[in-house]
């Protein structure tokens, strides 16, 4: 038996094979029209010389891999020294301060209103 989705009852109902293979909203045999171009010209002109790398900086990946993969027992988020420690401690201080501020705000919100 063939089934199709009924838009009226919002359930599957029995149907003929032709109706089951032509779901609602789709029309068989309608030629598809190609969509219009949004941008008629390319945004970047491709040179005939081939692809060139535009990044002129040095590749620091091997250097950073050696630094971060060194078995020195330091956590990964503290490997780069003083800047990492400063950022970590600032983040922890803001987190603890925010948690304390939330607890104080909840305490004041729980107090009855004196009129």
Short mmCIF file of N, CA and C in Angstrom, two decimals:
data_model
loop_
_atom_site.label_atom_id
_atom_site.label_comp_id
_atom_site.label_asym_id
_atom_site.label_seq_id
_atom_site.Cartn_x
_atom_site.Cartn_y
_atom_site.Cartn_z
N UNK A 1 0.84 -1.16 0.00
CA UNK A 1 0.00 0.00 0.00
C UNK A 1 0.90 1.24 0.00
N UNK A 2 0.44 2.30 -0.63
CA UNK A 2 1.18 3.54 -0.72
C UNK A 2 0.58 4.56 0.26
N UNK A 3 1.44 5.41 0.77
CA UNK A 3 1.01 6.41 1.75
C UNK A 3 1.44 7.79 1.29
N UNK A 4 0.68 8.80 1.71
CA UNK A 4 1.08 10.18 1.50
C UNK A 4 0.64 10.98 2.72
N UNK A 5 1.25 12.14 2.90
CA UNK A 5 0.95 13.00 4.03
C UNK A 5 -0.28 13.83 3.72
N UNK A 6 -1.26 13.79 4.61
CA UNK A 6 -2.47 14.56 4.43
C UNK A 6 -2.31 15.91 5.12
N UNK A 7 -2.47 16.98 4.37
CA UNK A 7 -2.35 18.31 4.93
C UNK A 7 -3.53 18.66 5.82
N UNK A 8 -4.65 17.98 5.65
CA UNK A 8 -5.84 18.27 6.45
C UNK A 8 -5.77 17.61 7.84
N UNK A 9 -5.44 16.32 7.87
CA UNK A 9 -5.39 15.60 9.14
C UNK A 9 -4.01 15.58 9.77
N UNK A 10 -2.99 16.00 9.04
CA UNK A 10 -1.60 16.00 9.50
C UNK A 10 -1.11 14.59 9.84
N UNK A 11 -1.60 13.61 9.10
CA UNK A 11 -1.19 12.22 9.30
C UNK A 11 -0.95 11.57 7.95
N UNK A 12 -0.38 10.36 7.98
CA UNK A 12 -0.22 9.59 6.76
C UNK A 12 -1.54 8.92 6.43
N UNK A 13 -1.90 8.97 5.16
CA UNK A 13 -3.13 8.32 4.71
C UNK A 13 -2.81 7.45 3.50
N UNK A 14 -3.63 6.45 3.26
CA UNK A 14 -3.44 5.59 2.11
C UNK A 14 -3.74 6.35 0.84
N UNK A 15 -3.02 6.01 -0.24
CA UNK A 15 -3.23 6.70 -1.51
C UNK A 15 -2.85 5.80 -2.67
N UNK A 16 -3.11 6.29 -3.85
CA UNK A 16 -2.74 5.58 -5.08
C UNK A 16 -1.24 5.77 -5.32
N UNK A 17 -0.62 4.89 -6.10
CA UNK A 17 0.82 5.02 -6.35
C UNK A 17 1.22 6.36 -6.98
N UNK A 18 0.41 6.86 -7.91
CA UNK A 18 0.75 8.11 -8.58
C UNK A 18 0.76 9.27 -7.59
N UNK A 19 -0.19 9.30 -6.66
CA UNK A 19 -0.25 10.39 -5.68
C UNK A 19 0.90 10.27 -4.67
N UNK A 20 1.32 9.04 -4.35
CA UNK A 20 2.40 8.86 -3.39
C UNK A 20 3.74 9.31 -3.96
N UNK A 21 3.92 9.17 -5.27
CA UNK A 21 5.19 9.57 -5.87
C UNK A 21 5.22 11.03 -6.30
N UNK A 22 4.13 11.75 -6.13
CA UNK A 22 4.07 13.19 -6.41
C UNK A 22 3.61 13.89 -5.14
N UNK A 23 4.52 14.16 -4.20
CA UNK A 23 4.13 14.78 -2.94
C UNK A 23 3.54 16.17 -3.13
N UNK A 24 2.86 16.63 -2.08
CA UNK A 24 2.24 17.94 -2.14
C UNK A 24 3.30 19.01 -2.36
N UNK A 25 2.98 19.96 -3.21
CA UNK A 25 3.90 21.05 -3.45
C UNK A 25 4.86 20.79 -4.59
N UNK A 26 5.00 19.56 -5.05
CA UNK A 26 5.89 19.25 -6.16
C UNK A 26 5.07 18.88 -7.37
N UNK A 27 5.45 19.42 -8.51
CA UNK A 27 4.73 19.11 -9.74
C UNK A 27 5.65 18.32 -10.66
N UNK A 28 5.24 17.15 -11.09
CA UNK A 28 6.11 16.39 -11.99
C UNK A 28 6.13 17.02 -13.38
N UNK A 29 7.29 16.98 -14.00
CA UNK A 29 7.41 17.43 -15.37
C UNK A 29 7.58 18.93 -15.54
N UNK A 30 7.67 19.70 -14.49
CA UNK A 30 7.88 21.14 -14.62
C UNK A 30 9.37 21.39 -14.76
N UNK A 31 9.79 22.05 -15.83
CA UNK A 31 11.23 22.28 -15.99
C UNK A 31 11.72 23.27 -14.94
N UNK A 32 12.88 22.97 -14.39
CA UNK A 32 13.47 23.84 -13.38
C UNK A 32 14.17 25.00 -14.06
N UNK A 33 13.89 26.22 -13.61
CA UNK A 33 14.54 27.39 -14.17
C UNK A 33 15.77 27.71 -13.32
N UNK A 34 16.84 28.07 -13.97
CA UNK A 34 18.04 28.40 -13.22
C UNK A 34 17.83 29.75 -12.54
N UNK A 35 18.30 29.89 -11.30
CA UNK A 35 18.14 31.16 -10.60
C UNK A 35 18.99 32.25 -11.24
N UNK A 36 18.57 33.50 -11.06
CA UNK A 36 19.33 34.59 -11.62
C UNK A 36 20.62 34.78 -10.83
N UNK A 37 21.63 35.28 -11.49
CA UNK A 37 22.91 35.50 -10.84
C UNK A 37 22.80 36.68 -9.89
N UNK A 38 23.28 36.50 -8.67
CA UNK A 38 23.27 37.59 -7.71
C UNK A 38 24.39 38.57 -8.03
N UNK A 39 25.55 38.05 -8.28
CA UNK A 39 26.68 38.87 -8.67
C UNK A 39 27.10 38.44 -10.06
N UNK A 40 26.99 39.32 -11.01
CA UNK A 40 27.29 38.97 -12.39
C UNK A 40 28.78 38.85 -12.64
N UNK A 41 29.59 39.62 -11.93
CA UNK A 41 31.03 39.56 -12.13
C UNK A 41 31.68 38.98 -10.89
N UNK A 42 32.80 38.29 -11.04
CA UNK A 42 33.47 37.75 -9.85
C UNK A 42 34.02 38.89 -8.99
N UNK A 43 34.12 38.63 -7.70
CA UNK A 43 34.60 39.67 -6.79
C UNK A 43 36.12 39.81 -6.83
N UNK A 44 36.81 38.81 -7.31
CA UNK A 44 38.27 38.84 -7.37
C UNK A 44 38.70 38.36 -8.75
N UNK A 45 39.54 39.12 -9.37
CA UNK A 45 40.03 38.73 -10.70
C UNK A 45 41.11 37.67 -10.53
N UNK A 46 40.96 36.57 -11.25
CA UNK A 46 41.92 35.49 -11.18
C UNK A 46 43.06 35.78 -12.15
N UNK A 47 44.26 35.76 -11.62
CA UNK A 47 45.41 36.05 -12.49
C UNK A 47 45.77 34.81 -13.30
N UNK A 48 46.43 35.05 -14.42
CA UNK A 48 46.82 33.94 -15.28
C UNK A 48 48.08 33.24 -14.77
N UNK A 49 48.79 33.86 -13.84
CA UNK A 49 50.03 33.27 -13.33
C UNK A 49 49.75 32.10 -12.39
N UNK A 50 48.55 31.97 -11.91
CA UNK A 50 48.24 30.90 -10.98
C UNK A 50 48.00 31.44 -9.59
N UNK A 51 47.79 30.54 -8.67
CA UNK A 51 47.51 30.99 -7.31
C UNK A 51 48.80 31.36 -6.59
N UNK A 52 48.75 32.46 -5.88
CA UNK A 52 49.90 32.91 -5.11
C UNK A 52 49.46 33.08 -3.67
N UNK A 53 50.38 32.87 -2.76
CA UNK A 53 50.10 33.02 -1.35
C UNK A 53 50.23 34.49 -0.99
N UNK A 54 49.20 35.08 -0.37
CA UNK A 54 49.24 36.49 -0.04
C UNK A 54 49.73 36.75 1.38
N UNK A 55 49.80 35.72 2.22
CA UNK A 55 50.25 35.90 3.59
C UNK A 55 51.77 35.96 3.60
N UNK A 56 52.33 37.04 4.12
CA UNK A 56 53.77 37.23 4.07
C UNK A 56 54.45 36.98 5.41
N UNK A 57 53.72 36.56 6.43
CA UNK A 57 54.31 36.30 7.73
C UNK A 57 55.04 34.96 7.76
N UNK A 58 55.86 34.79 8.77
CA UNK A 58 56.61 33.55 8.92
C UNK A 58 55.70 32.47 9.51
N UNK A 59 55.94 31.23 9.16
CA UNK A 59 55.17 30.10 9.68
C UNK A 59 55.68 29.78 11.08
N UNK A 60 54.85 30.05 12.09
CA UNK A 60 55.26 29.85 13.48
C UNK A 60 54.70 28.55 14.06
N UNK A 61 54.04 27.76 13.26
CA UNK A 61 53.42 26.54 13.76
C UNK A 61 54.43 25.56 14.35
N UNK A 62 55.54 25.25 13.69
CA UNK A 62 56.49 24.31 14.31
C UNK A 62 57.05 24.81 15.64
N UNK A 63 57.31 26.11 15.71
CA UNK A 63 57.83 26.70 16.95
C UNK A 63 56.80 26.56 18.08
N UNK A 64 55.54 26.87 17.79
CA UNK A 64 54.49 26.76 18.81
C UNK A 64 54.22 25.30 19.18
N UNK A 65 54.35 24.39 18.22
CA UNK A 65 54.18 22.97 18.53
C UNK A 65 55.24 22.51 19.52
N UNK A 66 56.49 22.92 19.32
CA UNK A 66 57.55 22.55 20.26
C UNK A 66 57.26 23.11 21.65
N UNK A 67 56.76 24.36 21.69
CA UNK A 67 56.48 25.00 22.97
C UNK A 67 55.35 24.29 23.71
N UNK A 68 54.26 24.05 23.02
CA UNK A 68 53.07 23.51 23.68
C UNK A 68 53.16 22.00 23.93
N UNK A 69 53.99 21.28 23.20
CA UNK A 69 54.09 19.84 23.37
C UNK A 69 55.26 19.43 24.26
N UNK A 70 55.98 20.38 24.83
CA UNK A 70 57.11 20.06 25.70
C UNK A 70 56.61 19.42 26.99
N UNK A 71 57.19 18.30 27.41
CA UNK A 71 56.72 17.61 28.62
C UNK A 71 57.33 18.22 29.89
N UNK A 72 56.94 19.46 30.22
CA UNK A 72 57.51 20.12 31.39
C UNK A 72 56.55 20.20 32.56
N UNK A 73 55.38 19.63 32.45
CA UNK A 73 54.42 19.59 33.56
C UNK A 73 53.62 20.86 33.75
N UNK A 74 53.80 21.88 32.91
CA UNK A 74 53.04 23.12 33.01
C UNK A 74 51.74 22.94 32.22
N UNK A 75 50.59 23.38 32.78
CA UNK A 75 49.33 23.28 32.03
C UNK A 75 49.39 24.08 30.73
N UNK A 76 48.64 23.65 29.75
CA UNK A 76 48.71 24.25 28.41
C UNK A 76 48.32 25.72 28.42
N UNK A 77 47.39 26.10 29.33
CA UNK A 77 46.94 27.48 29.34
C UNK A 77 47.92 28.41 30.06
N UNK A 78 49.03 27.89 30.57
CA UNK A 78 50.04 28.72 31.23
C UNK A 78 51.42 28.58 30.58
N UNK A 79 51.52 27.97 29.42
CA UNK A 79 52.82 27.66 28.80
C UNK A 79 53.59 28.89 28.34
N UNK A 80 52.91 29.99 28.02
CA UNK A 80 53.62 31.12 27.43
C UNK A 80 54.07 32.15 28.45
N UNK A 81 54.04 31.80 29.73
CA UNK A 81 54.66 32.65 30.74
C UNK A 81 53.75 33.68 31.38
N UNK A 82 54.30 34.88 31.62
CA UNK A 82 53.64 35.93 32.39
C UNK A 82 52.32 36.39 31.76
N UNK A 83 52.23 36.62 30.45
CA UNK A 83 50.94 37.05 29.90
C UNK A 83 49.82 36.03 30.16
N UNK A 84 50.15 34.74 30.04
CA UNK A 84 49.14 33.71 30.29
C UNK A 84 48.73 33.68 31.76
N UNK A 85 49.69 33.85 32.66
CA UNK A 85 49.36 33.86 34.08
C UNK A 85 48.49 35.06 34.43
N UNK A 86 48.81 36.22 33.87
CA UNK A 86 48.04 37.42 34.12
C UNK A 86 46.61 37.27 33.61
N UNK A 87 46.47 36.75 32.39
CA UNK A 87 45.14 36.55 31.82
C UNK A 87 44.35 35.53 32.62
N UNK A 88 45.00 34.44 33.04
CA UNK A 88 44.33 33.40 33.81
C UNK A 88 43.85 33.94 35.16
N UNK A 89 44.73 34.66 35.86
CA UNK A 89 44.37 35.17 37.18
C UNK A 89 43.29 36.24 37.10
N UNK A 90 43.35 37.08 36.07
CA UNK A 90 42.31 38.08 35.87
C UNK A 90 40.96 37.42 35.61
N UNK A 91 40.96 36.39 34.78
CA UNK A 91 39.73 35.67 34.49
C UNK A 91 39.17 35.00 35.74
N UNK A 92 40.03 34.39 36.53
CA UNK A 92 39.57 33.74 37.76
C UNK A 92 39.03 34.77 38.76
N UNK A 93 39.70 35.92 38.87
CA UNK A 93 39.23 36.96 39.80
C UNK A 93 37.87 37.50 39.36
N UNK A 94 37.69 37.73 38.08
CA UNK A 94 36.39 38.20 37.59
C UNK A 94 35.31 37.15 37.78
N UNK A 95 35.64 35.88 37.61
CA UNK A 95 34.67 34.81 37.80
C UNK A 95 34.24 34.71 39.26
N UNK A 96 35.21 34.72 40.16
CA UNK A 96 34.88 34.63 41.59
C UNK A 96 34.13 35.88 42.02
N UNK A 97 34.57 37.06 41.58
CA UNK A 97 33.88 38.30 41.92
C UNK A 97 32.45 38.32 41.39
N UNK A 98 32.24 37.85 40.19
CA UNK A 98 30.89 37.79 39.62
C UNK A 98 30.00 36.82 40.36
N UNK A 99 30.56 35.68 40.78
CA UNK A 99 29.77 34.71 41.54
C UNK A 99 29.37 35.29 42.90
N UNK A 100 30.32 35.97 43.57
CA UNK A 100 30.00 36.60 44.86
C UNK A 100 28.95 37.70 44.68
N UNK A 101 29.08 38.49 43.63
CA UNK A 101 28.10 39.53 43.37
C UNK A 101 26.70 38.94 43.14
N UNK A 102 26.62 37.83 42.42
CA UNK A 102 25.33 37.16 42.21
C UNK A 102 24.74 36.66 43.52
N UNK A 103 25.58 36.11 44.39
CA UNK A 103 25.10 35.62 45.68
C UNK A 103 24.60 36.77 46.55
N UNK A 104 25.31 37.88 46.56
CA UNK A 104 24.87 39.05 47.34
C UNK A 104 23.55 39.59 46.78
N UNK A 105 23.45 39.68 45.46
CA UNK A 105 22.22 40.16 44.84
C UNK A 105 21.05 39.24 45.16
N UNK A 106 21.27 37.93 45.15
CA UNK A 106 20.21 36.98 45.52
C UNK A 106 19.82 37.13 46.98
N UNK A 107 20.79 37.38 47.85
CA UNK A 107 20.50 37.58 49.28
C UNK A 107 19.62 38.81 49.47
N UNK A 108 19.99 39.92 48.82
CA UNK A 108 19.18 41.14 48.96
C UNK A 108 17.81 40.98 48.33
N UNK A 109 17.70 40.22 47.24
CA UNK A 109 16.41 40.01 46.59
C UNK A 109 15.51 39.13 47.45
N UNK A 110 16.10 38.28 48.29
CA UNK A 110 15.30 37.37 49.13
C UNK A 110 14.80 38.04 50.40
N UNK A 111 15.33 39.20 50.74
CA UNK A 111 14.91 39.90 51.96
C UNK A 111 13.56 40.55 51.74
N UNK A 112 12.71 40.55 52.78
CA UNK A 112 11.41 41.20 52.64
C UNK A 112 11.56 42.71 52.51
N UNK A 113 10.60 43.30 51.84
CA UNK A 113 10.63 44.74 51.60
C UNK A 113 10.08 45.45 52.83
N UNK A 114 10.87 46.33 53.47
CA UNK A 114 10.43 47.07 54.66
C UNK A 114 9.81 48.38 54.25
N UNK A 115 8.53 48.56 54.62
CA UNK A 115 7.85 49.81 54.27
C UNK A 115 7.37 50.51 55.51
#
